[in-house]
Every structure is written in C-alpha cells, then in structure tokens.
Short mmCIF file of C-alpha atoms and ligand atoms in Angstrom, two decimals:
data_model
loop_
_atom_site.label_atom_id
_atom_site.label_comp_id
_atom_site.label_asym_id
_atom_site.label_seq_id
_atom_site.Cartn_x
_atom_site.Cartn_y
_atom_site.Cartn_z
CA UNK D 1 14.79 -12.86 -10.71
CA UNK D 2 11.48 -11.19 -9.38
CA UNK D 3 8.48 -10.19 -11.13
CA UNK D 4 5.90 -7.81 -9.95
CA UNK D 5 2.55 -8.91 -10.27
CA UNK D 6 0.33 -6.16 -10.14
CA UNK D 7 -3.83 -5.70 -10.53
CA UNK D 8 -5.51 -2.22 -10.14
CA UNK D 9 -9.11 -1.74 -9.14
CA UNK D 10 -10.93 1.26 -8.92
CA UNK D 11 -10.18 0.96 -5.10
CA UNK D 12 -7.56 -1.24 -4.52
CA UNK D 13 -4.08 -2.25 -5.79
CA UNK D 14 -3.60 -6.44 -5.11
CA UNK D 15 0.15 -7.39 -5.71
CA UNK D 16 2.46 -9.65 -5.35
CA UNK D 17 6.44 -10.53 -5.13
CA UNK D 18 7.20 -13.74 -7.90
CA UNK D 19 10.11 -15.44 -7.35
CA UNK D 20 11.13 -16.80 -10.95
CA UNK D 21 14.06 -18.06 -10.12
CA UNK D 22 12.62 -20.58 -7.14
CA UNK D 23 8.54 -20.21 -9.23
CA UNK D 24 7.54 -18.94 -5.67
CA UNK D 25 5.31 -16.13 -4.22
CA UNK D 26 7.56 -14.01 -2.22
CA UNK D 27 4.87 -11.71 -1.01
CA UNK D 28 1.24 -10.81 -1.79
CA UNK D 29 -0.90 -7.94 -0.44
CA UNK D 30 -3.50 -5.55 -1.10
CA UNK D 31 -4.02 -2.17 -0.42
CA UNK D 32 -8.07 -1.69 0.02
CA UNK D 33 -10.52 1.07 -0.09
CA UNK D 34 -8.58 3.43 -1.39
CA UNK D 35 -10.23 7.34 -1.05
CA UNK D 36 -12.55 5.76 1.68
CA UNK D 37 -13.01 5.58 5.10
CA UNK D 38 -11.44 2.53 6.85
CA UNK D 39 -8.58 1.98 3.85
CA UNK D 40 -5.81 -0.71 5.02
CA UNK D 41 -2.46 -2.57 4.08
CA UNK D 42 -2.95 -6.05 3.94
CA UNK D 43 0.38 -8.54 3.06
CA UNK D 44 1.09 -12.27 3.85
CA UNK D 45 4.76 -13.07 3.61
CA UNK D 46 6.10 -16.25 3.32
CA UNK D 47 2.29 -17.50 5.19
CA UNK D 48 2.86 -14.92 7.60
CA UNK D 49 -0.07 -12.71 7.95
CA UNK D 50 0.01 -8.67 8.98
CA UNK D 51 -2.80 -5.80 8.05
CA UNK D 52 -3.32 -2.14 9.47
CA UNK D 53 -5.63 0.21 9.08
CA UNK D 54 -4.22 3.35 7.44
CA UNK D 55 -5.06 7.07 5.33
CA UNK D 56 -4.53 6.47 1.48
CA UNK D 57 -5.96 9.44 -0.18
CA UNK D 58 -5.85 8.20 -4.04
CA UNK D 59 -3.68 5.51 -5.89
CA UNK D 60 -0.79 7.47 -6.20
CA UNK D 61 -0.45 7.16 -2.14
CA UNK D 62 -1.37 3.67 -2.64
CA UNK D 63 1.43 2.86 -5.25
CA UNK D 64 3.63 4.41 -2.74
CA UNK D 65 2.70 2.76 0.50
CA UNK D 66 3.12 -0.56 -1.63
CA UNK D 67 6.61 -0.13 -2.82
CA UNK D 68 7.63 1.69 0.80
CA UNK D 69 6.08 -2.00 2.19
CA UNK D 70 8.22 -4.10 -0.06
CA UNK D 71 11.40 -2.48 0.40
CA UNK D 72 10.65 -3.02 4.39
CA UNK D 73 10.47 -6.69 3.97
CA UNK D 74 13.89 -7.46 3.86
CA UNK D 75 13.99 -11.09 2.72
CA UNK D 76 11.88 -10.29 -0.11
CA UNK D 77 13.67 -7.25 -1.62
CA UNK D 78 16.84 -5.05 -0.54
CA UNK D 79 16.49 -2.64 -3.48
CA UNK D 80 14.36 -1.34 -6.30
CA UNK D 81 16.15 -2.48 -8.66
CA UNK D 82 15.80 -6.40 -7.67
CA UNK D 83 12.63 -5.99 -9.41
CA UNK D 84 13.46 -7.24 -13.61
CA UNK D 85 9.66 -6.34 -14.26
CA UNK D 86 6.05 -5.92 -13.99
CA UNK D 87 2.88 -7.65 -15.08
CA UNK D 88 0.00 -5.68 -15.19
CA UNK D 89 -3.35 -7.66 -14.80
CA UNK D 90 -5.98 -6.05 -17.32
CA UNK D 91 -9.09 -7.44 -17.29
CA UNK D 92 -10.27 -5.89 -20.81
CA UNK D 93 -8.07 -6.10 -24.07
CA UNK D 94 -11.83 -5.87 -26.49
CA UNK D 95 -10.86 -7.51 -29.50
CA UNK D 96 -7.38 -5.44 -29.94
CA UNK D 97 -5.30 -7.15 -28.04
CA UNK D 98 -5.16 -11.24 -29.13
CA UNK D 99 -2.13 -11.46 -26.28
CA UNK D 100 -0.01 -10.20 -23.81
CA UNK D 101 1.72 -7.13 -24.39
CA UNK D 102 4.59 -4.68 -23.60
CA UNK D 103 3.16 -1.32 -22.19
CA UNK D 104 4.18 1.45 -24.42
CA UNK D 105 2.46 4.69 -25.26
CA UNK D 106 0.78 2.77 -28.04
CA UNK D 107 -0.78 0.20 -25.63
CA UNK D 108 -1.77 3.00 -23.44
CA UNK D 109 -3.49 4.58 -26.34
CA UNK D 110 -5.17 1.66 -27.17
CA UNK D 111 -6.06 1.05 -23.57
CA UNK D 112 -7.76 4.13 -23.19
CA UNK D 113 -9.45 3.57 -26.47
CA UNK D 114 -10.78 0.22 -25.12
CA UNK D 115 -12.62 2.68 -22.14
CA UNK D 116 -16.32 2.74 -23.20
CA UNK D 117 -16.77 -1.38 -23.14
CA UNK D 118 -14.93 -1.55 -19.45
CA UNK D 119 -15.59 1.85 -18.42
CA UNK D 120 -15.41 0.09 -14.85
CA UNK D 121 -12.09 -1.34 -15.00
CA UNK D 122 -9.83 0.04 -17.68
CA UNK D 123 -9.76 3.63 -16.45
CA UNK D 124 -8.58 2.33 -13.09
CA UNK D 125 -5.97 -0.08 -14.72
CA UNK D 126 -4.20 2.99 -16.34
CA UNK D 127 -3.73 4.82 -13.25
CA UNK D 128 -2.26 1.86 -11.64
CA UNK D 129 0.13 1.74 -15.34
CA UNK D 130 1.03 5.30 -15.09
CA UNK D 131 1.51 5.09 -11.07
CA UNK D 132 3.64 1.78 -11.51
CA UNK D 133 6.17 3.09 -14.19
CA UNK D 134 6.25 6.34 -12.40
CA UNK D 135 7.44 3.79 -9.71
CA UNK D 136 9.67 1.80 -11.93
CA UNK D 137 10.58 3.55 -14.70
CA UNK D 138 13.81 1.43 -16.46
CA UNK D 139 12.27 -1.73 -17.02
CA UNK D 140 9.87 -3.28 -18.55
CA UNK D 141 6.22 -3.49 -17.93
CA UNK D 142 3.46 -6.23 -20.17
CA UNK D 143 -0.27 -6.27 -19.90
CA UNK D 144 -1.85 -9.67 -19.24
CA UNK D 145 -5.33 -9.72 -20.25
CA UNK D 146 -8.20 -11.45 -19.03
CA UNK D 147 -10.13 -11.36 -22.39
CA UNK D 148 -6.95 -12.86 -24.59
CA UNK D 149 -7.48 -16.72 -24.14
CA UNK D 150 -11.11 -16.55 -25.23
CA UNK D 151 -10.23 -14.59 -28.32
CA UNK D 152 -10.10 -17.73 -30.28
CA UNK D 153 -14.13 -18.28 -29.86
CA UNK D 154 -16.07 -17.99 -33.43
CA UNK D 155 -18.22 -15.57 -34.49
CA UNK D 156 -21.27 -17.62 -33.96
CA UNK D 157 -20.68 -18.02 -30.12
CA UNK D 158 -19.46 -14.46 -29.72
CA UNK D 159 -21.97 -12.24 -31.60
CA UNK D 160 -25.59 -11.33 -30.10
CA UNK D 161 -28.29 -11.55 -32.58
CA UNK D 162 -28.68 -7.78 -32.19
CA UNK D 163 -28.62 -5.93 -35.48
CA UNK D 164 -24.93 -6.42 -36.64
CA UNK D 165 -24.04 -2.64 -36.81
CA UNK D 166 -23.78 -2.41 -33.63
CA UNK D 167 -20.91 -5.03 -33.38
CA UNK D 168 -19.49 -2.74 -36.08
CA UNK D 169 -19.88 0.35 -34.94
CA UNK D 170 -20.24 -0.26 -31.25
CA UNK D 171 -18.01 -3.56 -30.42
CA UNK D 172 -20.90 -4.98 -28.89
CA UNK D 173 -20.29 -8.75 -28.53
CA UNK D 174 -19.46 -11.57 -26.07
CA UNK D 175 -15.50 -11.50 -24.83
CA UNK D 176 -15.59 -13.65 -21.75
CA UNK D 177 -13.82 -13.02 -18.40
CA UNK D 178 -11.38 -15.36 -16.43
CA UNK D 179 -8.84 -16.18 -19.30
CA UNK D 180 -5.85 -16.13 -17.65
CA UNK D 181 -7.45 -18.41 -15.27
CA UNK D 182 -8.96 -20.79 -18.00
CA UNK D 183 -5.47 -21.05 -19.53
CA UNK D 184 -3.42 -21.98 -16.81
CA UNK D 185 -5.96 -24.66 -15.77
CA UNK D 186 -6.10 -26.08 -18.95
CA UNK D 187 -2.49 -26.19 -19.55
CA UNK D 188 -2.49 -27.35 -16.18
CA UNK D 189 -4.88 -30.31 -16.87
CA UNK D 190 -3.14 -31.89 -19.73
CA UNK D 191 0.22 -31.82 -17.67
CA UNK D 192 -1.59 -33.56 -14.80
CA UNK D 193 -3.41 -36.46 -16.97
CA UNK D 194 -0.41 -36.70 -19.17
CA UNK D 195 -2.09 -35.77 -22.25
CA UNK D 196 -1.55 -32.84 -25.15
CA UNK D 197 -3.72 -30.43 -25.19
CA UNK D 198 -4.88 -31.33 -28.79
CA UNK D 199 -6.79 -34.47 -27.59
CA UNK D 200 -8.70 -32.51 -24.79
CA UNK D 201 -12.55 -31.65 -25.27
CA UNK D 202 -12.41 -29.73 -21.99
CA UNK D 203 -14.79 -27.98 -19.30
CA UNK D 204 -14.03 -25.80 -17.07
CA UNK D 205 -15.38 -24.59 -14.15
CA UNK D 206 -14.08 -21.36 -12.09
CA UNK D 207 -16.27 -21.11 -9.18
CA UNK D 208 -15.30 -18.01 -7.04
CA UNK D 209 -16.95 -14.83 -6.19
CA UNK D 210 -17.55 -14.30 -10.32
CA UNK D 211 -18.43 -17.64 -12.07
CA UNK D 212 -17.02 -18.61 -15.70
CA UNK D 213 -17.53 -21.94 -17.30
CA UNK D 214 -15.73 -22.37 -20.27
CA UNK D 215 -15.65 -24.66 -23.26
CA UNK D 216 -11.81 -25.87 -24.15
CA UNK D 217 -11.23 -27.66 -27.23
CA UNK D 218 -7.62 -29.04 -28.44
CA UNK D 219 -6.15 -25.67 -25.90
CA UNK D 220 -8.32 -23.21 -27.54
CA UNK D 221 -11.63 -21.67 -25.67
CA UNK D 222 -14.75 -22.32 -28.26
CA UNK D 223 -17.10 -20.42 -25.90
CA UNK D 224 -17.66 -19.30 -22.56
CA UNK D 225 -19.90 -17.82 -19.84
CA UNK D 226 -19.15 -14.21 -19.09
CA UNK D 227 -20.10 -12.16 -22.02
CA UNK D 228 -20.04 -8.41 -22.87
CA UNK D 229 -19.71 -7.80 -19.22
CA UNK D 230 -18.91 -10.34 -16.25
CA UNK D 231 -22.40 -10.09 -15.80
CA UNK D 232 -23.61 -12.86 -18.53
CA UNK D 233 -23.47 -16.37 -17.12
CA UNK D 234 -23.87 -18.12 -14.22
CA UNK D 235 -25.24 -17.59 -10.59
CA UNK D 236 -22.53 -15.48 -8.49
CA UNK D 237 -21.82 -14.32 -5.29
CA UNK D 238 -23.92 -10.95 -6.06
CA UNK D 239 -24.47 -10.91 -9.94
CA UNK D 240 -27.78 -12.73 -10.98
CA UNK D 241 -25.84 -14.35 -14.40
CA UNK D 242 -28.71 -14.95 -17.00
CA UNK D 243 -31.81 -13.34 -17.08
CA UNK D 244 -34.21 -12.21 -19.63
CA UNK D 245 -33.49 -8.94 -20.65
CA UNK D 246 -37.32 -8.02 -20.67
CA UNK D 247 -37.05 -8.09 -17.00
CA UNK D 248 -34.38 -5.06 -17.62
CA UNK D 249 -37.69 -3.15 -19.13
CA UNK D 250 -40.01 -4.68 -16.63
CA UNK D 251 -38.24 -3.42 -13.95
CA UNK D 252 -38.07 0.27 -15.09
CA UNK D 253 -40.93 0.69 -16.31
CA UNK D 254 -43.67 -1.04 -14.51
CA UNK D 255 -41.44 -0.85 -10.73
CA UNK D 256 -40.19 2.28 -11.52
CA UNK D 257 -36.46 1.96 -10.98
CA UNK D 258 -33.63 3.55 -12.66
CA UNK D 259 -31.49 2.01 -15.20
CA UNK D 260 -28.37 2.37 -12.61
CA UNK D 261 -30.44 1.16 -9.95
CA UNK D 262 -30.74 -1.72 -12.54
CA UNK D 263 -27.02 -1.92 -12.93
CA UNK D 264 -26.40 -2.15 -8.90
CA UNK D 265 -29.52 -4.45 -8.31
CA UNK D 266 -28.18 -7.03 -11.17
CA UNK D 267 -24.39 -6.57 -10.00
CA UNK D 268 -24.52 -6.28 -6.73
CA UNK D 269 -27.49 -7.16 -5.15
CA UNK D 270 -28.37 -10.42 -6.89
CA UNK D 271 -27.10 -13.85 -7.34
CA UNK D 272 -26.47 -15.87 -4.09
CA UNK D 273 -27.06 -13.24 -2.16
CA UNK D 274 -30.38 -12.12 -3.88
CA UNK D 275 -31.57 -15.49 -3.55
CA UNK D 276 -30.65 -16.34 0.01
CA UNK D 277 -31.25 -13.14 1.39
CA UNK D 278 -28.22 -13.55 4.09
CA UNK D 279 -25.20 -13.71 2.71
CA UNK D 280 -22.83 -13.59 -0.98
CA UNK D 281 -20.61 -16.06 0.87
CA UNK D 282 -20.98 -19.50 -0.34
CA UNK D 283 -19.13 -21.39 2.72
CA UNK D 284 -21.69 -19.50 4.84
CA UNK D 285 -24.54 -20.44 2.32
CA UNK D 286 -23.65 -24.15 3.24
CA UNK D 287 -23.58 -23.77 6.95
CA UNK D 288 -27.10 -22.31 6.97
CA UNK D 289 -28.65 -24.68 4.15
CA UNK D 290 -27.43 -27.50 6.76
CA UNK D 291 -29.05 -26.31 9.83
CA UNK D 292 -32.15 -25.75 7.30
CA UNK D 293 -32.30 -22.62 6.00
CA UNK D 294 -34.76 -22.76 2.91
CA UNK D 295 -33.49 -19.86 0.78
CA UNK D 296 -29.61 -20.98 1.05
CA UNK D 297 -30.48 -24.36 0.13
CA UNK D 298 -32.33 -23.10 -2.88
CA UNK D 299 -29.65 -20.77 -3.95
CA UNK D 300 -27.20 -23.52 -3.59
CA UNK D 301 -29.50 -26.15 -5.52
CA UNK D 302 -30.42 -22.36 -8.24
CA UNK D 303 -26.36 -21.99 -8.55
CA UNK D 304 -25.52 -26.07 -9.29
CA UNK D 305 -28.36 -26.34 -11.64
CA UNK D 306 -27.05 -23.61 -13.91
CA UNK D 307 -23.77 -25.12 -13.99
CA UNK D 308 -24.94 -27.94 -15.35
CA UNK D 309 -26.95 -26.73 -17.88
CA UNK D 310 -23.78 -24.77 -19.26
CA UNK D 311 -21.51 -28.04 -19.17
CA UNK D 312 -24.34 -29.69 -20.78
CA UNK D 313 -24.39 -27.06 -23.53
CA UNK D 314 -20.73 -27.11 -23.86
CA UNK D 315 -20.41 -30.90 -24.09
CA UNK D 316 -23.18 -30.63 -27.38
CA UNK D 317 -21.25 -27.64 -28.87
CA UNK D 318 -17.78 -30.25 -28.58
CA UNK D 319 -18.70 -33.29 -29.36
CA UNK D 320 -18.47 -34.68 -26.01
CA UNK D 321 -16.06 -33.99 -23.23
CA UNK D 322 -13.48 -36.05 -21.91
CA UNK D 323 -12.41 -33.41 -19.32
CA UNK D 324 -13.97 -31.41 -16.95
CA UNK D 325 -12.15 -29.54 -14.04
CA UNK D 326 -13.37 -27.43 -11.13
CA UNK D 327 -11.34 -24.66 -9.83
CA UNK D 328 -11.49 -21.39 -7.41
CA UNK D 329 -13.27 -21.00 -4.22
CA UNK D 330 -16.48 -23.04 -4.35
CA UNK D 331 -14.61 -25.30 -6.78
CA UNK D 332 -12.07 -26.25 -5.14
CA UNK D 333 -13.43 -26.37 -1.93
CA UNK D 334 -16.92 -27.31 -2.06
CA UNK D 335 -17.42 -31.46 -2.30
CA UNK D 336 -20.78 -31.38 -2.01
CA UNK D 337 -21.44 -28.72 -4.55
CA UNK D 338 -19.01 -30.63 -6.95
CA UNK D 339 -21.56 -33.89 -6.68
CA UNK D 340 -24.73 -31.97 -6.83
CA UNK D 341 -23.15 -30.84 -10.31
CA UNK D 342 -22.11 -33.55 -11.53
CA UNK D 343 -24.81 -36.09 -10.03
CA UNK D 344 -26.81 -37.13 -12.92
CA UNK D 345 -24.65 -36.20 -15.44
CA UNK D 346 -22.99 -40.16 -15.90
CA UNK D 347 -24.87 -40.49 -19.15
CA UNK D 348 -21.65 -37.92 -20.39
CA UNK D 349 -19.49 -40.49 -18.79
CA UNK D 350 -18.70 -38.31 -15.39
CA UNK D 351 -18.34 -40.44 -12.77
CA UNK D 352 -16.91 -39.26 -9.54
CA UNK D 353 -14.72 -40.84 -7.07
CA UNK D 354 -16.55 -40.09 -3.66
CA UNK D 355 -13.78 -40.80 -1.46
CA UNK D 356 -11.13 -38.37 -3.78
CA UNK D 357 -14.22 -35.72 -3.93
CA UNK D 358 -14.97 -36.03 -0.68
CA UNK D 359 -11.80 -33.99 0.66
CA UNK D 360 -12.28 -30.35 0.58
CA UNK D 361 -8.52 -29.28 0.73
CA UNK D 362 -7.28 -27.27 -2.27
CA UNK D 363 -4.68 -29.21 -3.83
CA UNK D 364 -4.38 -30.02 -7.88
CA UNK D 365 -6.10 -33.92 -8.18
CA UNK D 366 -8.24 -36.35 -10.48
CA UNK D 367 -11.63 -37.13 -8.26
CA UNK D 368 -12.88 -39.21 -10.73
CA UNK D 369 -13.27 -43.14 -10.68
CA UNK D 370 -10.52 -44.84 -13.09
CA UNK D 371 -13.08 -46.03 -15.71
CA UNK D 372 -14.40 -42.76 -15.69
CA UNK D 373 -14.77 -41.47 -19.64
CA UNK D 374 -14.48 -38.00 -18.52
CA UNK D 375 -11.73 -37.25 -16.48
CA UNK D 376 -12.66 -34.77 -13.46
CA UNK D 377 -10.25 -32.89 -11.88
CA UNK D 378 -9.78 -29.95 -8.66
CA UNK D 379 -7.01 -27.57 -9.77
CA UNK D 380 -6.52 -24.63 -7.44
CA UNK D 381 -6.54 -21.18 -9.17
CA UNK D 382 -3.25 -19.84 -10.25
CA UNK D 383 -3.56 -16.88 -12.50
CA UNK D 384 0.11 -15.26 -11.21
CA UNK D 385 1.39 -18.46 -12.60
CA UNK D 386 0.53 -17.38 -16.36
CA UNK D 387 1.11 -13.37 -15.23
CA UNK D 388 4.84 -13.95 -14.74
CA UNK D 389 5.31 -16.68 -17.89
CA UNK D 390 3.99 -14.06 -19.64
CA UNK D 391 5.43 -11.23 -18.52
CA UNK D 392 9.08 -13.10 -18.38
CA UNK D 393 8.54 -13.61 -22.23
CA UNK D 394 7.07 -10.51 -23.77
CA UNK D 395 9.97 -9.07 -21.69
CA UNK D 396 12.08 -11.15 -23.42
CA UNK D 397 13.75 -12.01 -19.96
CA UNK D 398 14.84 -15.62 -19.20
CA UNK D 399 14.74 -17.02 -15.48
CA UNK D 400 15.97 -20.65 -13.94
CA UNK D 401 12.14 -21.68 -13.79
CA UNK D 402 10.71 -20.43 -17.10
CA UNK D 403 13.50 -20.82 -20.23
P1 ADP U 501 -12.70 -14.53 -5.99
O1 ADP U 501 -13.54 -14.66 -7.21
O2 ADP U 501 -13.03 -13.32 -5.18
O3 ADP U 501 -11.22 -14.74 -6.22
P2 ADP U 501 -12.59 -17.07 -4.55
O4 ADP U 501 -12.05 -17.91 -5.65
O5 ADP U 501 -11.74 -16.81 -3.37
O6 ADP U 501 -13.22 -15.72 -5.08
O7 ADP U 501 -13.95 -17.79 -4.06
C1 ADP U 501 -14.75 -17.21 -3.08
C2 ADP U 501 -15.97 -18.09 -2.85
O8 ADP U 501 -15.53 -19.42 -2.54
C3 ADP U 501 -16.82 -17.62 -1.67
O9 ADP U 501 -18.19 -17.77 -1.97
C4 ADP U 501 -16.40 -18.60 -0.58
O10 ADP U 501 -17.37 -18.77 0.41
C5 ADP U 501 -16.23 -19.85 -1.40
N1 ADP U 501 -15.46 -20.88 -0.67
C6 ADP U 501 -14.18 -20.83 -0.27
N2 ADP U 501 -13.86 -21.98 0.42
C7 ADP U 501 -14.97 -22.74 0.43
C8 ADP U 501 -15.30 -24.02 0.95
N3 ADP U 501 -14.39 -24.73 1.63
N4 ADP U 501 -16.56 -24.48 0.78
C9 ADP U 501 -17.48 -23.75 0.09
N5 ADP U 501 -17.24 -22.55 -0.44
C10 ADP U 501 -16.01 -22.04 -0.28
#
C-alpha cells in the first residue's frame, strides 16, 4: 500500500512515496522555487540521486510536474491509482485541531480560518490541498499537524502575560512547532530503552535549521520552545530565538527600521548566521571555529549555551529528567556540540559515553555511560514515520506494517 506524503511551502512542494506495506521510502523529492527564477525537480530514489533545472510557473504546474515524475519512475508506481492516500503536512492546526484529521470542506474551512496566526504557511498549505485532490480526487486525504502533540501543554506554559483578551479575542498564545517530530522521537525513545512512556520525564532536542526543545512527561509535551511563531526559542540557523521584545521598539524607533524589516532581520538574518557573520550552516560553522574563526566559535558556544538553559528549565518544571535525546541535523550529527551541551550538566545525572558520542553517523543509539541517571540518546528525525501512521488510521486503512 503507498501513502503520499506531501508538505506545501509557499515555494516549494517536498514529497515523498511511503511504502506501508515494506515501512519504506519509495521516493522523496522536492520541487523548489516555484514562480522564481532558477526553479528545479529534485528526487532521490531508492539512494539514487537526479535534479534539473526547469520553468514552474505556480503550484498548480508544480503539483503536476510531481505526479508526471512519479508515474515515470516505474518501480515506484505504474498507476495513479496505486496511491491508497495522502498526508498533508500542516504546520498550524491553532488550538482547533487537537489531532490529525480527514480533509473535508469543514477542515478546509477551518484551515482557512486558522490564516491570520500562520498567515505564512497555511495559505500555501491549502493550495497544495486543493492542487493535491484536484490530483487525486477518490481517496482520502488527512492533515498532520505540527502544532497537535504540544496541545496537551497547560495554560500556565502556553499563555503570555499579555492582557488575557487578547488570547480571547486574538488566539494569541504559545503553540510550539516540531510536534510531529517530538512525537515520533519520544515514542521512539521508550521503544529503544524498553520503557513505557508513562515512566519517562523526557527532553528533547531537535537541532536542525529551526531549533525546538521540548519538555515530555509520561508521552505528553508539558512545554516547549517555539511559541506563537517558530521564532520563540532557541538560536537557529537564521532566526535569533529569544530576545527582549524592547529591542523590537529599540530598533524602530531609535535605528529607524521598519517593522517588516524587523520581521526579515529577526527571521532571516539572525541567529547563527547573525552571529557568525559567514554562514547559517552549522557543519560550516564548525570547520571555521576550528581553523579559528572568533565569531563561529562564539555562535557555536551562543547556540549550546541556550540549549542548556532550556533543558535546565525543563528538568525544574518535571521534576527531574531521566531522558534526554538529541535529534535532526546538528543533533544527530554534531559530537562535539552534543558534549558542549551536556558538559557540566552531571549534577542532573547526564553523563555521556565519549566513545558512543564520539561517532557522528546518524543512526538511533544510547551515548550515555551505563550508570548514567539520565539516559541520552541520538535518534535521527523521522517525521514521515508518524505522517503515514497517521494518515493510514484517520483513513481508516490497514497495511502489513501498521495494523
Ligand atoms: P531542517 O531543519 O532544514 O530539516 P536539518 O535537520 O537537515 O535541517 O539540519 C540542518 C543543520 O544541521 C545545518 O545547520 C547543518 O549544517 C547541520 N548539520 C548536518 N550534519 C551535520 C554534522 N555532521 N555536523 C554538524 N552540523 C551538521
């Protein structure tokens, strides 16, 4: 059985082929920069790469270039109708949508409801909807959201201490980012240590281009990094995470810039790449701070420190953690970022095994010692993972792999 994965941006269409039968990846691709110059096809099947440039004039040309691509790779799909459904990736479900979802003209509704807090993504997300059952219209489509798992916070780690009206009028609060990512590691975690879920006082840490850390307890996420936007939060690649919002004022009113000068400055223009000056890259970061670069090695030293503050929170908010687990690109792949986190933090009971940290290959492990309180682990990012469980059961479909 084979499951579409698909995630719309505002310029781009990522998707990807699930085998649920074999709880494979068929295919995954992207079609990128979408209305601009320079637009391209990008696909790896079965590890083999391929990518050409090419014209796509607006998502509806994308949508089609995507399915005409799929149907050409013959070991991944003869027909259309291979496909049993899709899984949209929506990265804002506000506090409507509690879990995944069939698409139907109510969740569209809703969807485009949800519009003014993720102005940015939503609007593109319903094109890619409307394009993808244009597509595929006789079967069924779900929305996986990326606010969902973190619905289960409390009302004294989501709200702002803004007046409360506008939480009530304007649905101004924290909802977190990441928490299809969050959920799969966490299930993930448990099934690795050999432990429920119930007993786990858990940590964890998605280091990619965006950064969430988030506080599990017993399965369910108490609090978390990313706020009202992904912009709360830690250090990342180009967003500056936490900063006090009189700077916001400063900035306009005493430097003179614009408040969506602001917005691109914060967003895009800060973070590692503010702070190093070179690059948002964190593998290049590294490369530089080595040969002695002063600015990478402070943005590197700026991003760990933050981290550790937040697990440092999150262990006082729990109780204690016995768990802690490092995931995505830096994550997974930086060792030496991993120590500088956790390198003074023993008095939690961390204690990492330098010879299991020490290898930077992305496979799921435990790199800490055996007497180690708190169990530290590397699991590599597999949001698709929960896409397709999901998707196979709001579908109400039943594959070899997932029953
Ligand atoms: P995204 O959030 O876009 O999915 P990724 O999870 O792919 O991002 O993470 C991208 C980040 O991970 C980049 O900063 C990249 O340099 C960094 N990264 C990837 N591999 C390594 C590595 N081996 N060492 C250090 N950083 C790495």
């Amino acid at each position: 059985m084979k499951i579409l994965v698909v995630n719309c941006g505002s310029s781009s269409i990522k998707f990807q082929v699930y085998d649920a039968d074999g709880a494979q990846t068929l295919v995954k691709g992207i079609v990128a920069k979408i209305g601009e110059d320079g637009a391209y096809l990008a696909k790896e099947t079965y590890g083999a790469k391929f990518k050409q440039e090419t014209v796509v004039l607006n998502h509806r040309a994308g949508f089609d270039l995507m399915m005409k691509t799929l149907l050409n790779e013959e070991e991944v799909l003869r027909n259309i109708s291979e496909i049993s459904a899709v899984g949209h990736r929506v990265v804002h479900g506000g506090d409507v949508f509690t879990k995944s979802v069939l698409i139907t003209e109510e969740t569209i509704r809703k969807l485009e409801e949800l519009t003014p807090i993720a102005p940015l993504h939503n609007p593109a997300i319903l094109v890619g909807i409307k394009e993808a059952k244009r597509i595929l219209p006789n079967i069924p489509h779900v929305a996986v959201f990326d606010t969902t798992f973190h619905q289960t916070m409390p009302s004294k780690a989501y709200l702002y201490a803004l007046p409360y009206t506008y939480y009530e009028t304007h649905k101004i609060r924290k909802y977190g980012f990441h928490g299809t990512s969050c959920r799969y590691i966490s299930q993930k975690a448990a099934e690795i240590m050999g432990k429920s879920l119930e007993e786990l006082k858990m940590v964890v840490c998605h280091l990619g281009n965006g950064v969430t850390v988030a506080a599990i307890k017993g399965g369910n996420s108490i609090d978390t990094s990313m706020g009202f936007t992904p912009l709360e939060g830690l250090i990342m690649g180009t967003r500056s995470g936490d900063i006090d919002p009189g700077v916001i004022f400063f900035l306009q009113q005493h430097v003179g810039l614009t408040i969506d000068r602001i917005n691109d400055l914060l967003n895009r223009e800060s973070g590692l790449l503010g702070i190093s000056g070179v690059s948002n890259d964190m593998k290049e970061i590294e490369k530089r701070a080595t040969s002695g670069d002063k600015r990478c090695k402070l943005a590197i030293e700026m991003f760990a420190y933050r981290i550790k503050k937040y697990i440092g929170a999150y262990a006082a908010v729990m109780g204690g953690i016995n768990t802690l687990v490092f995931s995505a690109g830096i994550g997974e792949g930086s060792p030496s970022i991993r120590a500088m986190i956790c390198d003074g933090l023993e008095f939690l009971g961390i204690q990492l095994e330098e010879r299991e940290n020490r290898d930077s290959r992305r496979y799921e492990r435990i790199i800490s010692t055996p007497d180690s309180k708190v169990q530290v682990l590397v699991i590599p990012v597999n949001e698709e993972e929960i896409i397709v469980m999901d998707t196979l059961a709001v579908a109400g479909l039943r594959s070899k792999w997932a029953t």
